[in-house]
mmCIF file of C-alpha atoms in Angstrom:
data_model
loop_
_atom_site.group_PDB
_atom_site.id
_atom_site.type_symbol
_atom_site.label_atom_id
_atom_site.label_comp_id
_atom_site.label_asym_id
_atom_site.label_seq_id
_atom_site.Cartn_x
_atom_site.Cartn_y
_atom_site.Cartn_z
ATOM 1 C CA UNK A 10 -12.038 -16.950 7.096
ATOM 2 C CA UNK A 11 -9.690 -14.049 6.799
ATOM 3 C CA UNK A 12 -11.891 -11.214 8.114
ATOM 4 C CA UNK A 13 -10.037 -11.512 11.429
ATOM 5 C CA UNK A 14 -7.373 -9.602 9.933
ATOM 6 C CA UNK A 15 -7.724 -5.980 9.030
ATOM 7 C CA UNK A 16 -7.729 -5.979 5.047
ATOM 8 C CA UNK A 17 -5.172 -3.959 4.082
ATOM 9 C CA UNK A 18 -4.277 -5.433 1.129
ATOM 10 C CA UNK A 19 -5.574 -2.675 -1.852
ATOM 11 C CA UNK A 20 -8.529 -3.236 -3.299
ATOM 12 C CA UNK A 21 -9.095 -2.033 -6.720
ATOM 13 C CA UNK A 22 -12.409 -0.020 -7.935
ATOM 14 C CA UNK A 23 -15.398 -1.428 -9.731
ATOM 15 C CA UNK A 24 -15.789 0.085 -12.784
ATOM 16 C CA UNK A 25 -19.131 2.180 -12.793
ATOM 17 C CA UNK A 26 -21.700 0.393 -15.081
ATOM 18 C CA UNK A 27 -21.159 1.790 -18.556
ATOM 19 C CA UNK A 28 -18.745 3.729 -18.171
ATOM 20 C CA UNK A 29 -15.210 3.250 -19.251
ATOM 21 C CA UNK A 30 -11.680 4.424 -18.626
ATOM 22 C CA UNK A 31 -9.675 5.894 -20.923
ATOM 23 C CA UNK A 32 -6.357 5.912 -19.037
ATOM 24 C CA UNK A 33 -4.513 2.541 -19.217
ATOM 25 C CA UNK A 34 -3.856 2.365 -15.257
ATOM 26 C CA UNK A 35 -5.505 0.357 -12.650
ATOM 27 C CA UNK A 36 -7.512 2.327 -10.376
ATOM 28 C CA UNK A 37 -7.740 1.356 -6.829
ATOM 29 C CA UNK A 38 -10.044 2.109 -4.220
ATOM 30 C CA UNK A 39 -8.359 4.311 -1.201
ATOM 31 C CA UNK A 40 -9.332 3.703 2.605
ATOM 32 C CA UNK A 41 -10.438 6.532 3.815
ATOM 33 C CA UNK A 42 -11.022 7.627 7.716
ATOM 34 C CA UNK A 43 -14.323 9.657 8.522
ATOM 35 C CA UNK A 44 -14.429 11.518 11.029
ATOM 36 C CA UNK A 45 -17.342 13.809 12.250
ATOM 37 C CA UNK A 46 -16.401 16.862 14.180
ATOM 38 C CA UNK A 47 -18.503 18.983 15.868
ATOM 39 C CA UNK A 48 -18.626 21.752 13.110
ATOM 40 C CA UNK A 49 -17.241 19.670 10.367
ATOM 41 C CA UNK A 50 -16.336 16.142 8.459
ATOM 42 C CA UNK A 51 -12.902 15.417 8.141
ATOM 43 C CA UNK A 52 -12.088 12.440 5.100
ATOM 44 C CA UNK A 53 -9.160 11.481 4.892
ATOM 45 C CA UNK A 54 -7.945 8.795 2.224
ATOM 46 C CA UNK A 55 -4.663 7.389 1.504
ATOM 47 C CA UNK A 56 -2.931 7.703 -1.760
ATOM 48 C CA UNK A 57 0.543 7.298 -1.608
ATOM 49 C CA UNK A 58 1.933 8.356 -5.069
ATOM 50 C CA UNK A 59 -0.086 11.103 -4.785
ATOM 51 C CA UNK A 60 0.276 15.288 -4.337
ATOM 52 C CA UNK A 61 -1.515 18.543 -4.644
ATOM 53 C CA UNK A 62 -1.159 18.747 -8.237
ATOM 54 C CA UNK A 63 -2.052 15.486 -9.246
ATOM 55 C CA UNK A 64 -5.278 15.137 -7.115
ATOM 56 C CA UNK A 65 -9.204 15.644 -8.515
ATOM 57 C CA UNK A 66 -11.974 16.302 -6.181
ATOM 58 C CA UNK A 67 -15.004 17.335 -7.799
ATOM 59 C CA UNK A 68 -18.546 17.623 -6.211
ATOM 60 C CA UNK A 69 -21.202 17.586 -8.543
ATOM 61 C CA UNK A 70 -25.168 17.077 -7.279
ATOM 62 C CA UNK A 71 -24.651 15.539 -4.433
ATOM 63 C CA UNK A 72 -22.016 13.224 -5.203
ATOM 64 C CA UNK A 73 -18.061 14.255 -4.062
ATOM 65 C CA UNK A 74 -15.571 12.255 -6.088
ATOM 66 C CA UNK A 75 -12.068 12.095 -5.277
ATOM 67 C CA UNK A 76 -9.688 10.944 -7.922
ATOM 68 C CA UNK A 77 -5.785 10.515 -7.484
ATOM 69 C CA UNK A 78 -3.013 9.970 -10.490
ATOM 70 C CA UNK A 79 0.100 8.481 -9.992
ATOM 71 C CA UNK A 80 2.851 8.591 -12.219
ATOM 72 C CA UNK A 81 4.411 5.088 -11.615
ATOM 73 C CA UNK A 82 8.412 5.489 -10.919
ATOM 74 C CA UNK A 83 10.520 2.639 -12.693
ATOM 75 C CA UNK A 84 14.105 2.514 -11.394
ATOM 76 C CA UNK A 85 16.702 3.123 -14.451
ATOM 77 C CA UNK A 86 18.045 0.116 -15.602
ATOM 78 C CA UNK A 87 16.566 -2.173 -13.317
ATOM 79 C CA UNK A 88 14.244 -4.909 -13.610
ATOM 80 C CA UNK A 89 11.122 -5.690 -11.085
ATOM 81 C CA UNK A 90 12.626 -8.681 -9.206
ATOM 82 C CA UNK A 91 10.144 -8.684 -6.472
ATOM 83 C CA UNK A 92 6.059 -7.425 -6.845
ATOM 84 C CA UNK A 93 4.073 -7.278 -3.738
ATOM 85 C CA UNK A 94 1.715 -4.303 -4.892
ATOM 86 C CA UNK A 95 0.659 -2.577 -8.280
ATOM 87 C CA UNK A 96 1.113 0.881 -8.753
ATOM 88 C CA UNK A 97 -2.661 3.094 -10.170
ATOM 89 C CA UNK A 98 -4.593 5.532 -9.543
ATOM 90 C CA UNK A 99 -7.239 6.156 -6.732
ATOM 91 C CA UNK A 100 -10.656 6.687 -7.116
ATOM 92 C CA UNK A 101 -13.579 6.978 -4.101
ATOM 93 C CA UNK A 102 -17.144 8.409 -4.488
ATOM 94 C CA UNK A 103 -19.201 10.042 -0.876
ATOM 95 C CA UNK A 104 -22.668 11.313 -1.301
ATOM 96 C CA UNK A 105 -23.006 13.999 0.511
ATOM 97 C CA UNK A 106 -25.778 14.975 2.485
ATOM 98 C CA UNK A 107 -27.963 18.656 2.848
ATOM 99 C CA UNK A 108 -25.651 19.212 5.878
ATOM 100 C CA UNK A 109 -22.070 19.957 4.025
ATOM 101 C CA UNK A 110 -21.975 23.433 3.275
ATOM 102 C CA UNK A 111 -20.139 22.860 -0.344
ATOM 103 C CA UNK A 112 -18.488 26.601 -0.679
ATOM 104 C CA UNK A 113 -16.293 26.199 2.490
ATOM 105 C CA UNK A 114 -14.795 22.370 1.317
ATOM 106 C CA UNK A 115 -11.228 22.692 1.798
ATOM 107 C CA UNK A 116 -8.686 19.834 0.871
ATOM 108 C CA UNK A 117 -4.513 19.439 1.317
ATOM 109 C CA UNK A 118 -1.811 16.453 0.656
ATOM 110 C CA UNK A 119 0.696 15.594 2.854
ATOM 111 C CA UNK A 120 2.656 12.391 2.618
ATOM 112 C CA UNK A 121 0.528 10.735 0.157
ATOM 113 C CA UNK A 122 -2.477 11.285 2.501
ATOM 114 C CA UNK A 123 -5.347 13.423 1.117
ATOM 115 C CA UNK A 124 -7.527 15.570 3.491
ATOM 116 C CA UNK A 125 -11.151 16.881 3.107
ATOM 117 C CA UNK A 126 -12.195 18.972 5.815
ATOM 118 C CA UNK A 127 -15.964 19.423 5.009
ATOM 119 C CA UNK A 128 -17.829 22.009 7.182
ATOM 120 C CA UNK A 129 -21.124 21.520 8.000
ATOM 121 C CA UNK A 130 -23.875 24.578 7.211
ATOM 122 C CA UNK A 131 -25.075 26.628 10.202
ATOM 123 C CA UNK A 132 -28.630 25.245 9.528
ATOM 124 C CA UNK A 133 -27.262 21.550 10.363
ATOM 125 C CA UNK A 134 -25.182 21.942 13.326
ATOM 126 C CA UNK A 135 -27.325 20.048 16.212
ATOM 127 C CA UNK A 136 -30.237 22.225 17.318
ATOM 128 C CA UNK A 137 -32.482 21.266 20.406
ATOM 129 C CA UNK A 138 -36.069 20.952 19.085
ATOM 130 C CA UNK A 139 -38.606 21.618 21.590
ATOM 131 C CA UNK A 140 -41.203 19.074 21.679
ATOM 132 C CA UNK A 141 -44.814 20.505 23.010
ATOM 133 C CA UNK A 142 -47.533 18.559 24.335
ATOM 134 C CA UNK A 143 -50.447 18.053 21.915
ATOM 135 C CA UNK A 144 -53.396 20.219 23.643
ATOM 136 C CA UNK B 20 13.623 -41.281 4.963
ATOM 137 C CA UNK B 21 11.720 -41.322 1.436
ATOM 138 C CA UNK B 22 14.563 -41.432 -1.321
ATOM 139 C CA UNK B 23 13.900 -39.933 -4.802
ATOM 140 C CA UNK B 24 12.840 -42.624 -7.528
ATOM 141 C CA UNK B 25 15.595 -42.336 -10.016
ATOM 142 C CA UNK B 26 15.189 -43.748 -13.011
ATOM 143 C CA UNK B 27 12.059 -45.887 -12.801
ATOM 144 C CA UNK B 28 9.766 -43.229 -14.756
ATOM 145 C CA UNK B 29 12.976 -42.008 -16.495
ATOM 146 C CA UNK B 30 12.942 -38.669 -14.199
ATOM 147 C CA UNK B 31 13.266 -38.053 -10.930
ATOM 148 C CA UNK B 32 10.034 -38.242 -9.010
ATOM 149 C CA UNK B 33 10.097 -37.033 -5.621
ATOM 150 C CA UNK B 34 7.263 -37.934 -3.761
ATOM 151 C CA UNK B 35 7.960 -35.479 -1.228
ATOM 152 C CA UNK B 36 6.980 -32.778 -3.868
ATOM 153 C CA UNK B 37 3.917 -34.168 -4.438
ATOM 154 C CA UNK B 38 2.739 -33.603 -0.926
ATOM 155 C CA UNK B 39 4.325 -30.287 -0.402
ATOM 156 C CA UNK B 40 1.667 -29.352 -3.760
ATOM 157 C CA UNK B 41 -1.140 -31.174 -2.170
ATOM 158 C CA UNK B 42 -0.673 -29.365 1.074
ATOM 159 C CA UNK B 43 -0.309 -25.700 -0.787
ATOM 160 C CA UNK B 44 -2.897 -25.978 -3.169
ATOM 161 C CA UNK B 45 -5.723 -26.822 -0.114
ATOM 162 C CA UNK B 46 -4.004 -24.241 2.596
ATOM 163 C CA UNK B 47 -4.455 -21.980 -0.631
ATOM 164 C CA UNK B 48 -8.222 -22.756 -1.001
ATOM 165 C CA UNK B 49 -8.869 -22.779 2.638
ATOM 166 C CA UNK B 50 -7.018 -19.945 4.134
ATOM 167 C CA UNK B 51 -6.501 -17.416 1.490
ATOM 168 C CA UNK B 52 -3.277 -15.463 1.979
ATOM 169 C CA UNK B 53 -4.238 -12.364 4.186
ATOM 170 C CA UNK B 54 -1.776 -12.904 6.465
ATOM 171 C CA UNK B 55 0.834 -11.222 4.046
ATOM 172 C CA UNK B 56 3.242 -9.056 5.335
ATOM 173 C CA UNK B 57 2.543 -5.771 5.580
ATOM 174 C CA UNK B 58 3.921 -3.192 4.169
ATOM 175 C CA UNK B 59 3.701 -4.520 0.671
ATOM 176 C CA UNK B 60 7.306 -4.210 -1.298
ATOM 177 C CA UNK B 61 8.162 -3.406 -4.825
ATOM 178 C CA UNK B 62 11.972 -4.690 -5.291
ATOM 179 C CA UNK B 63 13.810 -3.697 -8.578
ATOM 180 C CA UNK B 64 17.220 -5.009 -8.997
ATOM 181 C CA UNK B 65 20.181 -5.474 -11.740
ATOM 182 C CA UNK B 66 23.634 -6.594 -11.052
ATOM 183 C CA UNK B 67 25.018 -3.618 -9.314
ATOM 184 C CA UNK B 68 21.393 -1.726 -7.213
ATOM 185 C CA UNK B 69 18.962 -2.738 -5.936
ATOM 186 C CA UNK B 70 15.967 -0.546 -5.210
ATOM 187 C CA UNK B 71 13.160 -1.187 -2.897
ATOM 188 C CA UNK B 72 9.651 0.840 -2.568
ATOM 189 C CA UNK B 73 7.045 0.685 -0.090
ATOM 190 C CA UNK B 74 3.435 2.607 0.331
ATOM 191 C CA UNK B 75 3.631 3.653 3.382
ATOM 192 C CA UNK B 76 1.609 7.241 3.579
ATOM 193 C CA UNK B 77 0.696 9.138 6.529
ATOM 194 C CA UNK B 78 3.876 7.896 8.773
ATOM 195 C CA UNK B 79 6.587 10.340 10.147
ATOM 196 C CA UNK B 80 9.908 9.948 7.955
ATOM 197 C CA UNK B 81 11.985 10.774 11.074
ATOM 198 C CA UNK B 82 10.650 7.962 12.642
ATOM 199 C CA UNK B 83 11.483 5.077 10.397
ATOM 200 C CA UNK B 84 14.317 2.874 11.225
ATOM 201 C CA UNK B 85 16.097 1.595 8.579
ATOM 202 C CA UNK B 86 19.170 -0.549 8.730
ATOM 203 C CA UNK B 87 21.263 -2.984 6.490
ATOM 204 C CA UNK B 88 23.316 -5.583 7.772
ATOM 205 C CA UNK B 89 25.017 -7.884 5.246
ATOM 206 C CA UNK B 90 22.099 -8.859 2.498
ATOM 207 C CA UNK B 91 19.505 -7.752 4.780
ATOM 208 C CA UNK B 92 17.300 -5.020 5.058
ATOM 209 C CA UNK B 93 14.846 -4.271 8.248
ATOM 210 C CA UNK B 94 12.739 -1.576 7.674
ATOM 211 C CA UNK B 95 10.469 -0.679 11.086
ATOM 212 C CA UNK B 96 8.276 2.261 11.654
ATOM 213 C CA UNK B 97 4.677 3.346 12.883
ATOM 214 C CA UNK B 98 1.944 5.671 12.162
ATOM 215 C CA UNK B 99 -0.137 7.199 14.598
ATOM 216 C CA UNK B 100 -4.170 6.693 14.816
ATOM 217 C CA UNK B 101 -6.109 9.656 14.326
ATOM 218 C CA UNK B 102 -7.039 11.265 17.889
ATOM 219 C CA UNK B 103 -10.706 11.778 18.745
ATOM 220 C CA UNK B 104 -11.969 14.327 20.876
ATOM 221 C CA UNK B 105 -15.252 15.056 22.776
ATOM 222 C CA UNK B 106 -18.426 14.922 20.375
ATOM 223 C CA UNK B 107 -16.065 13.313 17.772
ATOM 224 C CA UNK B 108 -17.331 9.771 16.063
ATOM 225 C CA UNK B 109 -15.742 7.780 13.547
ATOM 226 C CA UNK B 110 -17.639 6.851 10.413
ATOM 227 C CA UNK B 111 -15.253 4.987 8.891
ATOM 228 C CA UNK B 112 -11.708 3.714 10.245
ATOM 229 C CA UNK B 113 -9.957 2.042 7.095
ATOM 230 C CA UNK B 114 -6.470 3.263 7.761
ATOM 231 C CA UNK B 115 -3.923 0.975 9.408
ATOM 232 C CA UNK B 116 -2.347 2.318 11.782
ATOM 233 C CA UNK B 117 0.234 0.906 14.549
ATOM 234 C CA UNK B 118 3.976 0.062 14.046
ATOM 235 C CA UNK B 119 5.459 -2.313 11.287
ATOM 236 C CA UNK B 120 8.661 -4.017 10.639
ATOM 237 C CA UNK B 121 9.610 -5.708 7.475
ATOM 238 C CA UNK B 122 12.841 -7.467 6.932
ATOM 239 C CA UNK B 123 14.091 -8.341 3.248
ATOM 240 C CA UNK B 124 16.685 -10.327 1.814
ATOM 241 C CA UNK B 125 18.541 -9.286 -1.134
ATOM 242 C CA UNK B 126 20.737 -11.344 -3.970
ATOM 243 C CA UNK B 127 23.979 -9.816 -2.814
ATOM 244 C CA UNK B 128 25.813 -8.319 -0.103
ATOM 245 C CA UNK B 129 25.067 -4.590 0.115
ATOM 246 C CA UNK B 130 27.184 -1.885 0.920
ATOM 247 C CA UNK B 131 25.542 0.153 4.099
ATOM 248 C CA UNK B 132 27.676 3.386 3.650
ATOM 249 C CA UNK B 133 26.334 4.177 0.090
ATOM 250 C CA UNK B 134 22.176 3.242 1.332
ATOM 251 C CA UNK B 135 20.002 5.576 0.422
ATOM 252 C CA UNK B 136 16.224 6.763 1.668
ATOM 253 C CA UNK B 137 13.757 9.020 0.108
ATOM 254 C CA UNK B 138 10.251 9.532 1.145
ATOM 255 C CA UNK B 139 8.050 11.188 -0.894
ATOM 256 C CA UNK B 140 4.116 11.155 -1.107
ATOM 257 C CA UNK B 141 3.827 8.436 1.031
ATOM 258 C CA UNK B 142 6.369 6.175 -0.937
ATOM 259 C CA UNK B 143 9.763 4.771 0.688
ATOM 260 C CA UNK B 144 12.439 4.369 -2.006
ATOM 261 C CA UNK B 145 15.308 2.595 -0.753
ATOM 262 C CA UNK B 146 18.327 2.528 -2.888
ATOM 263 C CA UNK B 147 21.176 -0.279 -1.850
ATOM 264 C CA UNK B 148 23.828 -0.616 -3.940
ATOM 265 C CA UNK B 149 25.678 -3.687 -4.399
ATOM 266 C CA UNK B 150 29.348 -4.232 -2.121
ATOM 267 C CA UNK B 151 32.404 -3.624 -3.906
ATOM 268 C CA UNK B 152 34.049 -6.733 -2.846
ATOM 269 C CA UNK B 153 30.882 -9.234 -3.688
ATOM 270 C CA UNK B 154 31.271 -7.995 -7.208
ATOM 271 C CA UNK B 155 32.042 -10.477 -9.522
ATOM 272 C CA UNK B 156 35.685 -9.860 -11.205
ATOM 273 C CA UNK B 157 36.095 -11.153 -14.705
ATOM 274 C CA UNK B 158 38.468 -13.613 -15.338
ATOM 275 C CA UNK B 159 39.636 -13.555 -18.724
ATOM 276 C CA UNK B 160 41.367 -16.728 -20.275
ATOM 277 C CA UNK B 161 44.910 -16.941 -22.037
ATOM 278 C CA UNK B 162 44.914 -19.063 -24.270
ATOM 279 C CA UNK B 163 48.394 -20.544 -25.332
#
């Protein structure tokens, strides 16, 4: 009933089967914008909380996982009189396909948003493929 | 007019209440709560600050309007949606994007020279400290 509004409450991750977390946060999933340029993918997620230093990505098989820690801030003295959102870390997981060429992956933070420009190999940009008539 | 039942049950039972719990706990069940505000808001507070936080990443500081007036905050701003260009497609479009406005209320009257705004990674702190004059001034007893 509410999918007429845009969720943009966050959602937090699903813990991988097996596996656990060692770090005592919550870990939340980030939305993320795709975008496919001509010569490369652009991700970008949202993780406010988040900069440079304190950012993961690692690619490993075919699997690019980006992982964000945020170091909560608690005002001195004060106490939480009003809690609308929880404060964790962000975690997302992209296979990627043949067409990323992995060497040329370059990320940045600005604002709390993370970007992933992914370039895509020579051999995948868009090629014209003849087709010839059976004989 | 319904009045309150005094006594009868040996508290006060107000019918009224009843209702107003009947009514929540099926718009609850029917209509989950989606329609919260956005942006979501973290408010700290002890006698003398008060400190509010929002997630808003990706917006331009410059841009965000901020102003007190009284025990009020408003806090209005926007963020820009990504631009596409020829032989550009969108595989996924999970950022919100357009303007927002929040308004707040806090426990006491604020004083709007001493406000203060940081934004960093995405996150605006807003520090409001308490009015001189609301302050309450200790009254000590003599006692003869």
């Amino acid at each position: 009933m509410g999918e007429t509004v845009k969720e943009i409450q966050k959602k937090e991750a699903a813990t991988p089967e097996g596996v656990e977390r060692t770090r005592p946060r919550k870990v939340y999933t980030p939305a993320v914008d795709i975008l496919e340029r001509k010569d490369d993918i652009v991700v970008t997620a949202d993780m406010p909380g988040v900069d440079e230093r304190s950012v993961d990505i690692t690619l490993e098989k075919n699997v690019l996982t980006i992982y964000g820690m945020v170091e909560p801030q608690f005002p001195e003295g004060q106490r939480l009189a009003l809690s609308e959102y929880g404060v964790g870390d962000y975690q997302r997981a992209f296979t990627l396909s043949e067409e990323v060429d992995r060497d040329r992956i370059n990320a940045s933070v600005k604002n709390g948003v993370l970007r992933l420009v992914l370039p895509k190999a020579a051999a995948a940009k868009a090629r014209k493929i003849e087709v010839m008539a059976e004989a | 007019m319904l009045w309150t039942d005094w006594g009868r049950y040996g508290r006060v039972w107000d019918p009224w209440q009843e209702l107003a719990r009947m009514d929540r706990t099926f718009s609850d069940i029917l209509s989950p709560s989606t329609d919260r505000e956005f942006p979501a808001v973290n408010v700290w507070a002890n006698g003398n600050e008060a400190t509010v936080t929002m997630e808003v990443p990706g917006i331009d500081p410059q841009a965000v309007d901020i102003s007190v007036a009284g025990k009020t905050l408003t806090v209005r701003g926007s963020r820009e949606p990504g631009k596409t260009g020829e032989d550009e497609s969108y595989h996924r479009n999970e950022h919100w994007y357009g303007s927002f406005s929040r308004t707040i209320d806090m426990p006491y009257l604020i004083d709007q020279n001493k406000v203060q705004a940081r934004f960093s990674k995405g996150v605006l702190q807003i520090t409001l400290p308490r009015a001189e004059a609301d302050k309450p001034k200790k009254i000590t007893v003599v006692s003869e």
